[in-house]
Amino acid sequence: MTAVAQAAPAKGRAATIDHHSGTEHWLGPLLVLIVGMFMTVLDTSIVNVAVPTIQTEFGGSTADVAWIATAYSLVLGVVVPTTAWLGDRVGLKQLYNIALIGFAIGSALCGVAWNLPSLIAFRIVQAIPGGILPAITMTMLFRIVPKDKFGTAMGLYGIGVIAAPAIGPTLGGYLVEYVGWRLIFYINVPVAIAGVALAIAMLPRFAQQPTYRFDALGFVTVATGMVCLLLAFSEGSSWGWTSTPTLALILTAVISLALFVLIELEVEHPLLNLTVFQTWPYLNSLLVVSVLMVGMFATLFYIPTFLQQVLGLSALEAGLVVMPQALTMAVMAPLSGRLYDRFGPRWLVFSGLSIAAYATFLMTHLTLNTTTQDIIGWTCLRAVGMGLAMMSVQSSGMAALNPRLTSSGTAINNVVQRVASGLGLAALSALMVSQEAQLQADRYGLLQAGDPRLTGVGLPGLYQLAQTTTLEVVVSTFSNMFLITTWLTAAGAVLALFLRSGPPVATAVRPAMSE
């Protein structure tokens, strides 16, 4: 068998990888997977910068245009839970290639959209393969890479996962300002074509898994629950958090997800194997990942907002300010992977989250006089902590699972990341809106008709005072939001103390079998 296995690569034939075997030649296939994953993660952030330009060209209200992002997120919530079953049914390599081609087609359609409804419809088409790719790439990674190399592999993989959301606003801002918004979609097409060619040439063939009847009832309940939950938290701030539609969606989501759990525990072949939650290291990793995602997306969303609303920077200028943190994370991710293989996740993740918490605390000192140099320093320091922690905690959680639970584990991991980032941002945004209104009322309530600051200033002076007061209130809400994020990150650091310490037990690499 060894002779055949060694001869296969020489003949250009793909290897077959089963649940347990890694391969000695895993770096090339890993780089192929990074292409597809990076493209889809980048797309979630690069589009946001183009929304104002798209609104100017197509018209429509702000709420209508927001559906460009909302529709994409809702479809991802439906698609991701099906990836484990699809991977077994179609085959991981085949599904990866199909998803890449589908993403290219969806991106091209978005580029030729002629009005807002057509763009939203094409974003739904794009989201179907966009939800499949991140989940199955991680599944394939954990089947390709030997267990004692998980950290190194996840560190390389993390360059795309962590850096793509930060690079997106800068690249998107440049393309929108100097080329045109349609190119942010067209750029995916050649990348996807190159990804398919590389996948055909370099990815091994994964052993076909037994497939079972599709768990339709489980799919309906989890899809309903995810759509209702994401929609409620996406639109809650505009509809009102105590409005009938918002509360109805949340109640429907809770009931649907509760039914999903009951169904999955009873059916013989569930859509997602919920026994993954019986593995404490995996469950603990999901809790820490949730904290990381809330903090990361809060920083990526609110720092550019502060730069534009308070400091008056353009979208491209704001993107350039946050670019250094992306480069910092790109450097730290591979380094943390090597450290993970040597020392294990506990102290690495604890140190990373502690650094991130301190950096976030520094952001509570935002003022009207804060410089871009201050922000670059704070965000880069936080990026050091994120780079140390993010991929290490995911590696430890997935490595703790039985290899046969990898598909369900990666699907659930992706769902948790998306829900945590969406719900976390929605909750922080709602808190900021309510706090801003209260602080505004308090500040103006302190001004009396005979206040010396109002005497003889005239209309220009009153206008300037109102502008300054409004900006001071906005800065205060940003500071308070980052204080909450600081404590949340610190809580994640405490959870990190329950992670495994020490390197993983090395597993022998079995020779890959020819097709």
XYZ file of C-alpha atoms in Angstrom:
515
model
C 0.000 0.000 0.000
C 2.855 2.364 0.787
C 4.368 1.848 -2.636
C 1.081 2.670 -4.292
C 0.626 5.712 -2.093
C 4.041 7.030 -2.961
C 3.582 6.375 -6.645
C 0.258 8.152 -6.880
C 1.539 11.718 -6.605
C 4.138 11.009 -9.251
C 1.372 10.068 -11.665
C -0.544 13.232 -10.810
C -3.372 11.333 -9.179
C -5.190 12.760 -6.171
C -4.889 11.134 -2.778
C -7.829 9.975 -0.724
C -8.036 11.234 2.867
C -10.302 9.619 5.442
C -11.541 10.932 8.799
C -8.375 10.221 10.725
C -5.465 10.511 8.344
C -3.554 13.661 7.661
C -1.037 13.980 4.894
C 2.600 14.964 4.950
C 2.032 17.308 1.988
C -0.646 19.517 3.515
C 0.748 23.020 2.928
C -0.186 23.261 -0.759
C -3.797 22.097 -0.261
C -4.080 24.469 2.722
C -3.104 27.455 0.582
C -5.791 26.440 -1.932
C -8.412 26.421 0.835
C -7.300 29.849 2.020
C -8.122 31.294 -1.426
C -11.795 30.323 -1.246
C -12.231 31.183 2.401
C -10.498 34.578 2.112
C -12.672 35.560 -0.839
C -15.948 34.913 0.973
C -14.888 36.535 4.252
C -13.572 39.599 2.403
C -16.876 39.953 0.566
C -18.826 40.390 3.814
C -16.895 43.566 4.711
C -15.919 45.047 1.341
C -19.544 45.553 0.275
C -20.424 47.760 3.257
C -18.201 50.587 2.002
C -20.065 50.689 -1.332
C -23.564 50.948 0.168
C -23.803 54.793 0.067
C -22.642 54.853 -3.578
C -25.096 52.105 -4.524
C -27.895 54.049 -2.812
C -26.993 57.169 -4.818
C -27.104 55.237 -8.101
C -30.154 53.038 -7.488
C -32.094 55.177 -5.031
C -34.174 53.732 -2.206
C -34.242 54.411 1.504
C -31.424 53.552 3.879
C -33.514 50.662 5.204
C -34.027 49.324 1.681
C -30.320 49.510 0.821
C -29.412 47.792 4.098
C -30.993 44.636 2.663
C -27.897 44.230 0.483
C -26.122 43.067 3.642
C -29.134 41.762 5.566
C -30.309 39.369 2.825
C -26.790 37.954 2.504
C -26.551 37.332 6.265
C -29.991 35.699 6.446
C -29.172 33.228 3.664
C -25.858 32.345 5.315
C -27.764 31.469 8.474
C -29.893 29.026 6.453
C -27.102 27.483 4.379
C -24.357 26.876 6.966
C -26.249 24.175 8.968
C -26.600 22.082 5.775
C -22.874 21.979 4.978
C -22.143 18.831 7.007
C -24.800 16.819 5.115
C -23.851 18.332 1.740
C -20.168 17.536 2.301
C -20.958 13.875 2.885
C -23.497 13.706 0.072
C -21.542 15.482 -2.683
C -17.982 15.007 -1.457
C -15.864 17.750 0.085
C -13.622 18.414 -2.912
C -16.524 18.431 -5.370
C -18.615 20.670 -3.107
C -15.709 23.098 -2.695
C -15.336 23.460 -6.465
C -19.088 23.781 -7.017
C -19.274 26.472 -4.313
C -16.374 28.418 -5.846
C -18.033 28.357 -9.275
C -21.365 29.345 -7.740
C -19.772 32.230 -5.871
C -18.168 33.481 -9.087
C -21.530 33.346 -10.897
C -23.296 35.123 -8.023
C -20.599 37.803 -7.910
C -20.821 38.403 -11.675
C -24.605 38.737 -11.448
C -24.239 41.293 -8.623
C -21.874 43.261 -10.846
C -24.442 43.523 -13.658
C -27.401 44.361 -11.375
C -29.614 47.062 -12.932
C -31.587 48.127 -9.863
C -31.772 47.584 -6.119
C -34.192 44.589 -6.142
C -32.022 42.759 -8.690
C -28.878 43.384 -6.614
C -30.550 42.052 -3.465
C -31.759 38.978 -5.385
C -28.270 38.315 -6.759
C -26.777 38.748 -3.278
C -29.042 35.893 -2.169
C -27.672 33.768 -5.021
C -24.122 34.705 -3.994
C -24.771 33.890 -0.319
C -25.642 30.234 -0.960
C -22.105 29.195 -1.989
C -20.749 31.937 0.286
C -22.166 30.106 3.297
C -20.833 26.723 2.183
C -17.194 27.689 1.588
C -16.053 28.794 5.080
C -17.558 25.736 6.765
C -16.227 23.063 4.419
C -12.771 24.635 4.146
C -12.265 24.176 7.871
C -13.608 20.620 7.673
C -11.108 19.802 4.941
C -8.309 21.487 6.869
C -8.843 19.235 9.874
C -8.800 16.154 7.661
C -5.705 17.163 5.700
C -3.465 18.348 8.534
C -1.884 15.961 11.097
C -3.109 16.679 14.615
C 0.259 17.867 15.898
C 0.368 20.494 13.105
C -3.107 21.956 13.690
C -1.734 25.127 15.269
C 0.639 25.926 12.430
C -2.061 25.219 9.839
C -4.705 27.291 11.627
C -2.216 30.136 12.006
C -1.775 30.272 8.239
C -5.497 29.810 7.704
C -6.136 32.626 10.177
C -4.347 35.169 7.986
C -7.456 35.221 5.828
C -10.046 34.757 8.564
C -8.747 37.626 10.698
C -7.225 39.969 8.121
C -9.973 39.868 5.462
C -12.582 41.856 7.492
C -9.989 44.568 8.163
C -8.678 44.736 4.582
C -12.193 44.899 3.135
C -13.020 48.535 4.000
C -9.688 49.795 2.628
C -9.877 47.846 -0.625
C -13.567 48.610 -1.016
C -13.024 52.314 -0.361
C -10.296 52.481 -3.009
C -12.324 50.632 -5.640
C -15.465 52.697 -5.005
C -13.610 56.011 -5.022
C -11.312 55.445 -8.002
C -12.805 52.657 -10.149
C -16.458 51.841 -9.475
C -18.541 49.826 -7.047
C -19.240 47.009 -9.521
C -15.591 45.942 -9.429
C -15.945 44.820 -5.795
C -18.056 41.967 -7.205
C -16.256 41.383 -10.502
C -12.925 40.946 -8.705
C -14.206 37.649 -7.256
C -14.592 36.016 -10.667
C -10.908 35.563 -11.646
C -10.010 34.650 -8.063
C -12.677 31.907 -8.042
C -11.563 30.550 -11.421
C -7.956 30.376 -10.183
C -9.181 28.698 -6.999
C -11.012 25.976 -8.937
C -7.976 25.277 -11.115
C -5.719 24.996 -8.061
C -8.256 22.816 -6.222
C -8.474 20.345 -9.127
C -4.696 20.123 -9.273
C -3.760 20.130 -5.587
C -6.606 19.070 -3.309
C -6.704 15.381 -2.352
C -9.882 13.362 -2.825
C -11.593 12.837 0.499
C -13.026 9.444 1.356
C -16.741 9.393 0.547
C -18.820 9.205 3.706
C -22.070 7.256 4.030
C -25.045 9.524 3.387
C -28.464 9.375 4.930
C -31.861 10.841 4.289
C -31.892 14.615 4.597
C -33.209 15.798 7.963
C -35.892 18.039 6.472
C -37.688 18.777 9.747
C -34.428 19.709 11.431
C -33.542 21.974 8.513
C -36.896 23.762 8.563
C -36.705 24.464 12.296
C -33.080 25.641 12.362
C -33.539 27.729 9.186
C -36.654 29.379 10.630
C -34.916 30.017 13.927
C -31.770 31.489 12.356
C -33.649 33.728 9.918
C -35.973 35.075 12.617
C -33.121 35.648 15.060
C -30.829 37.407 12.581
C -33.686 39.465 11.137
C -34.859 40.579 14.587
C -31.405 41.768 15.594
C -30.714 43.329 12.193
C -33.910 45.388 12.131
C -34.633 45.720 15.848
C -33.030 49.153 16.163
C -35.180 50.607 13.357
C -38.402 48.746 14.205
C -38.025 49.199 17.949
C -36.845 46.487 20.329
C -40.224 46.270 22.051
C -42.249 46.457 18.824
C -44.598 43.621 17.902
C -42.594 42.451 14.822
C -39.303 42.301 16.750
C -40.747 40.445 19.737
C -42.652 38.066 17.449
C -39.476 37.219 15.547
C -37.504 36.607 18.738
C -40.254 34.387 20.156
C -40.479 32.433 16.898
C -36.705 32.019 16.867
C -36.614 30.682 20.424
C -39.422 28.188 19.768
C -37.932 27.052 16.437
C -34.437 26.535 17.838
C -35.829 24.683 20.858
C -37.740 22.371 18.495
C -34.565 21.913 16.447
C -32.673 20.697 19.505
C -35.440 18.247 20.418
C -35.601 16.916 16.851
C -31.835 16.493 16.530
C -31.677 14.545 19.779
C -34.378 12.152 18.591
C -33.692 11.475 14.905
C -31.276 8.706 13.944
C -29.278 10.837 11.498
C -29.475 14.514 12.561
C -28.653 17.457 10.325
C -26.104 18.594 12.933
C -24.750 16.213 15.542
C -25.363 18.094 18.791
C -23.290 15.622 20.784
C -20.382 17.973 20.013
C -21.621 20.037 22.975
C -20.834 17.140 25.308
C -17.138 17.840 24.680
C -16.284 20.594 27.176
C -13.109 21.849 25.422
C -15.139 22.388 22.245
C -18.011 24.086 24.088
C -15.596 26.310 25.997
C -13.873 27.244 22.738
C -17.233 28.378 21.303
C -17.782 30.638 24.315
C -14.347 32.202 23.899
C -14.808 32.525 20.120
C -18.108 34.357 20.731
C -16.297 36.883 22.927
C -13.586 37.313 20.305
C -16.069 37.857 17.474
C -18.057 40.486 19.381
C -14.885 42.402 20.228
C -13.393 42.094 16.754
C -16.489 43.235 14.862
C -17.179 46.013 17.378
C -13.697 47.399 16.701
C -13.910 46.905 12.923
C -17.320 48.601 12.775
C -17.090 51.417 15.326
C -13.523 52.634 14.852
C -14.122 53.510 11.144
C -17.430 55.082 12.199
C -15.623 57.226 14.786
C -12.987 58.226 12.264
C -15.631 59.390 9.770
C -18.299 60.858 12.059
C -16.066 62.534 14.637
C -12.692 63.123 12.964
C -14.184 63.792 9.520
C -12.110 61.307 7.517
C -13.287 59.858 4.202
C -14.105 56.164 3.838
C -10.775 55.476 2.148
C -8.822 57.441 4.760
C -10.597 55.565 7.547
C -9.786 52.287 5.808
C -6.108 53.209 5.638
C -6.081 53.940 9.380
C -7.399 50.465 10.222
C -5.151 48.754 7.678
C -2.124 48.432 10.052
C -4.136 46.253 12.438
C -4.900 43.878 9.561
C -1.203 43.617 8.750
C -0.442 43.043 12.433
C -2.930 40.182 12.631
C -1.532 38.717 9.401
C 1.900 38.581 11.036
C 0.666 37.281 14.402
C -1.592 34.483 13.134
C 1.189 32.183 11.779
C 3.369 32.955 14.805
C 0.587 32.014 17.212
C 0.070 28.783 15.275
C 3.674 27.749 15.874
C 3.373 28.686 19.549
C 0.148 26.671 19.827
C 1.861 23.514 18.551
C 4.566 23.982 21.158
C 2.753 25.258 24.254
C -0.954 24.545 23.725
C -3.840 27.042 23.834
C -4.366 27.991 27.489
C -1.695 30.604 28.159
C -1.582 31.717 24.549
C -5.298 32.552 24.463
C -5.236 34.009 27.986
C -2.342 36.295 27.076
C -3.975 37.306 23.799
C -7.304 38.166 25.396
C -5.594 40.043 28.225
C -3.697 42.165 25.699
C -6.898 42.712 23.703
C -8.785 43.739 26.871
C -6.079 46.279 27.779
C -6.035 47.702 24.244
C -9.841 47.976 24.267
C -9.641 49.784 27.615
C -7.303 52.317 26.013
C -10.040 52.975 23.447
C -12.296 54.204 26.247
C -10.081 57.312 26.305
C -11.431 58.537 22.958
C -11.916 62.313 22.807
C -12.486 64.965 20.160
C -8.712 65.451 20.126
C -7.760 61.790 19.671
C -5.295 61.440 16.812
C -5.177 58.789 14.127
C -1.757 57.784 15.501
C -3.396 56.960 18.852
C -6.016 54.839 17.128
C -3.438 53.010 14.996
C -1.447 52.201 18.146
C -4.478 50.949 20.066
C -5.886 48.863 17.230
C -2.489 47.322 16.431
C -2.017 46.366 20.081
C -5.460 44.786 20.073
C -4.571 42.993 16.848
C -1.568 41.421 18.590
C -3.901 39.934 21.192
C -6.458 38.844 18.610
C -3.761 37.222 16.510
C -2.523 35.238 19.489
C -5.961 34.077 20.572
C -8.316 33.604 17.618
C -6.976 30.626 15.700
C -5.493 28.988 18.805
C -8.857 28.707 20.532
C -10.540 27.364 17.395
C -7.744 24.830 16.926
C -8.076 23.564 20.496
C -11.843 23.189 20.255
C -11.868 21.332 16.952
C -8.901 19.148 17.918
C -10.839 17.942 20.965
C -13.655 16.481 18.833
C -13.896 12.947 17.564
C -12.807 13.175 13.890
C -16.246 11.932 12.775
C -17.812 15.032 14.358
C -15.593 17.457 12.436
C -18.246 18.393 9.852
C -20.887 19.189 12.465
C -18.297 20.913 14.636
C -17.152 23.259 11.882
C -20.726 24.039 10.796
C -21.741 24.907 14.363
C -18.540 26.918 14.813
C -19.417 29.031 11.765
C -23.001 29.508 12.936
C -21.813 30.626 16.374
C -19.351 33.108 14.866
C -22.016 34.659 12.666
C -24.664 34.817 15.393
C -22.223 36.181 17.993
C -20.954 38.947 15.709
C -24.454 39.890 14.525
C -26.139 39.794 17.916
C -23.197 41.437 19.643
C -23.157 44.368 17.228
C -26.935 44.717 17.430
C -26.900 44.751 21.231
C -24.033 47.263 21.403
C -25.704 49.463 18.766
C -29.002 49.449 20.646
C -27.184 50.372 23.848
C -25.362 53.218 22.095
C -28.545 54.627 20.572
C -30.419 54.677 23.891
C -27.413 56.057 25.757
C -26.814 58.772 23.169
C -30.416 59.961 23.485
C -30.170 60.028 27.287
C -26.808 61.837 27.345
C -28.061 64.360 24.789
C -31.084 65.155 26.946
C -28.920 65.410 30.076
C -26.378 67.747 28.451
C -29.001 70.147 27.076
C -30.928 69.957 30.330
C -27.905 71.436 32.113
C -28.000 74.549 29.933
C -30.130 77.341 31.430
C -31.474 80.329 29.565
C -29.124 82.639 31.474
C -26.053 80.444 31.041
C -22.979 82.658 30.372
C -21.999 80.393 27.469
C -25.205 81.456 25.682
C -24.849 85.189 26.251
C -23.937 87.166 23.159
C -22.815 84.224 21.071
C -25.406 84.701 18.369
C -26.755 82.045 16.040
C -23.312 80.921 14.753
C -22.130 80.435 18.323
C -25.238 78.512 19.286
C -24.824 76.287 16.260
C -21.172 75.645 17.147
C -22.088 74.847 20.749
C -24.776 72.403 19.589
C -22.337 70.695 17.204
C -19.663 70.380 19.885
C -22.139 69.043 22.426
C -23.447 66.462 19.960
C -19.936 65.267 19.123
C -19.024 65.057 22.816
C -22.096 62.894 23.415
C -21.177 60.634 20.474
C -17.623 60.235 21.795
C -18.948 59.393 25.269
C -21.150 56.632 23.846
C -18.197 55.194 21.931
C -16.096 55.207 25.113
C -18.806 53.480 27.129
C -19.308 50.862 24.401
C -15.592 50.049 24.427
C -15.684 49.799 28.231
C -18.369 47.109 27.966
C -16.282 45.343 25.312
C -13.275 45.529 27.656
C -15.091 43.663 30.434
C -16.478 41.139 27.972
C -12.974 40.457 26.623
C -11.648 40.103 30.165
C -14.370 37.518 30.857
C -13.146 35.623 27.796
C -9.637 35.647 29.255
C -10.985 33.939 32.382
C -12.652 31.259 30.246
C -9.327 30.720 28.485
C -7.858 29.420 31.750
C -10.026 26.302 31.305
C -8.440 25.447 27.952
C -5.885 22.674 27.545
C -2.282 23.408 28.435
C 0.665 21.797 26.664
C 1.130 20.592 23.083
C -1.347 18.130 21.527
C -0.543 14.452 21.419
C 1.134 13.826 18.084
C -0.519 11.362 15.778
C 1.314 9.369 13.182
C 0.578 10.381 9.619
C -0.872 7.510 7.656
C 0.188 7.257 4.046
C -2.424 8.598 1.682
C -4.148 6.036 -0.498
C -4.449 6.561 -4.209
C -7.864 7.048 -5.764
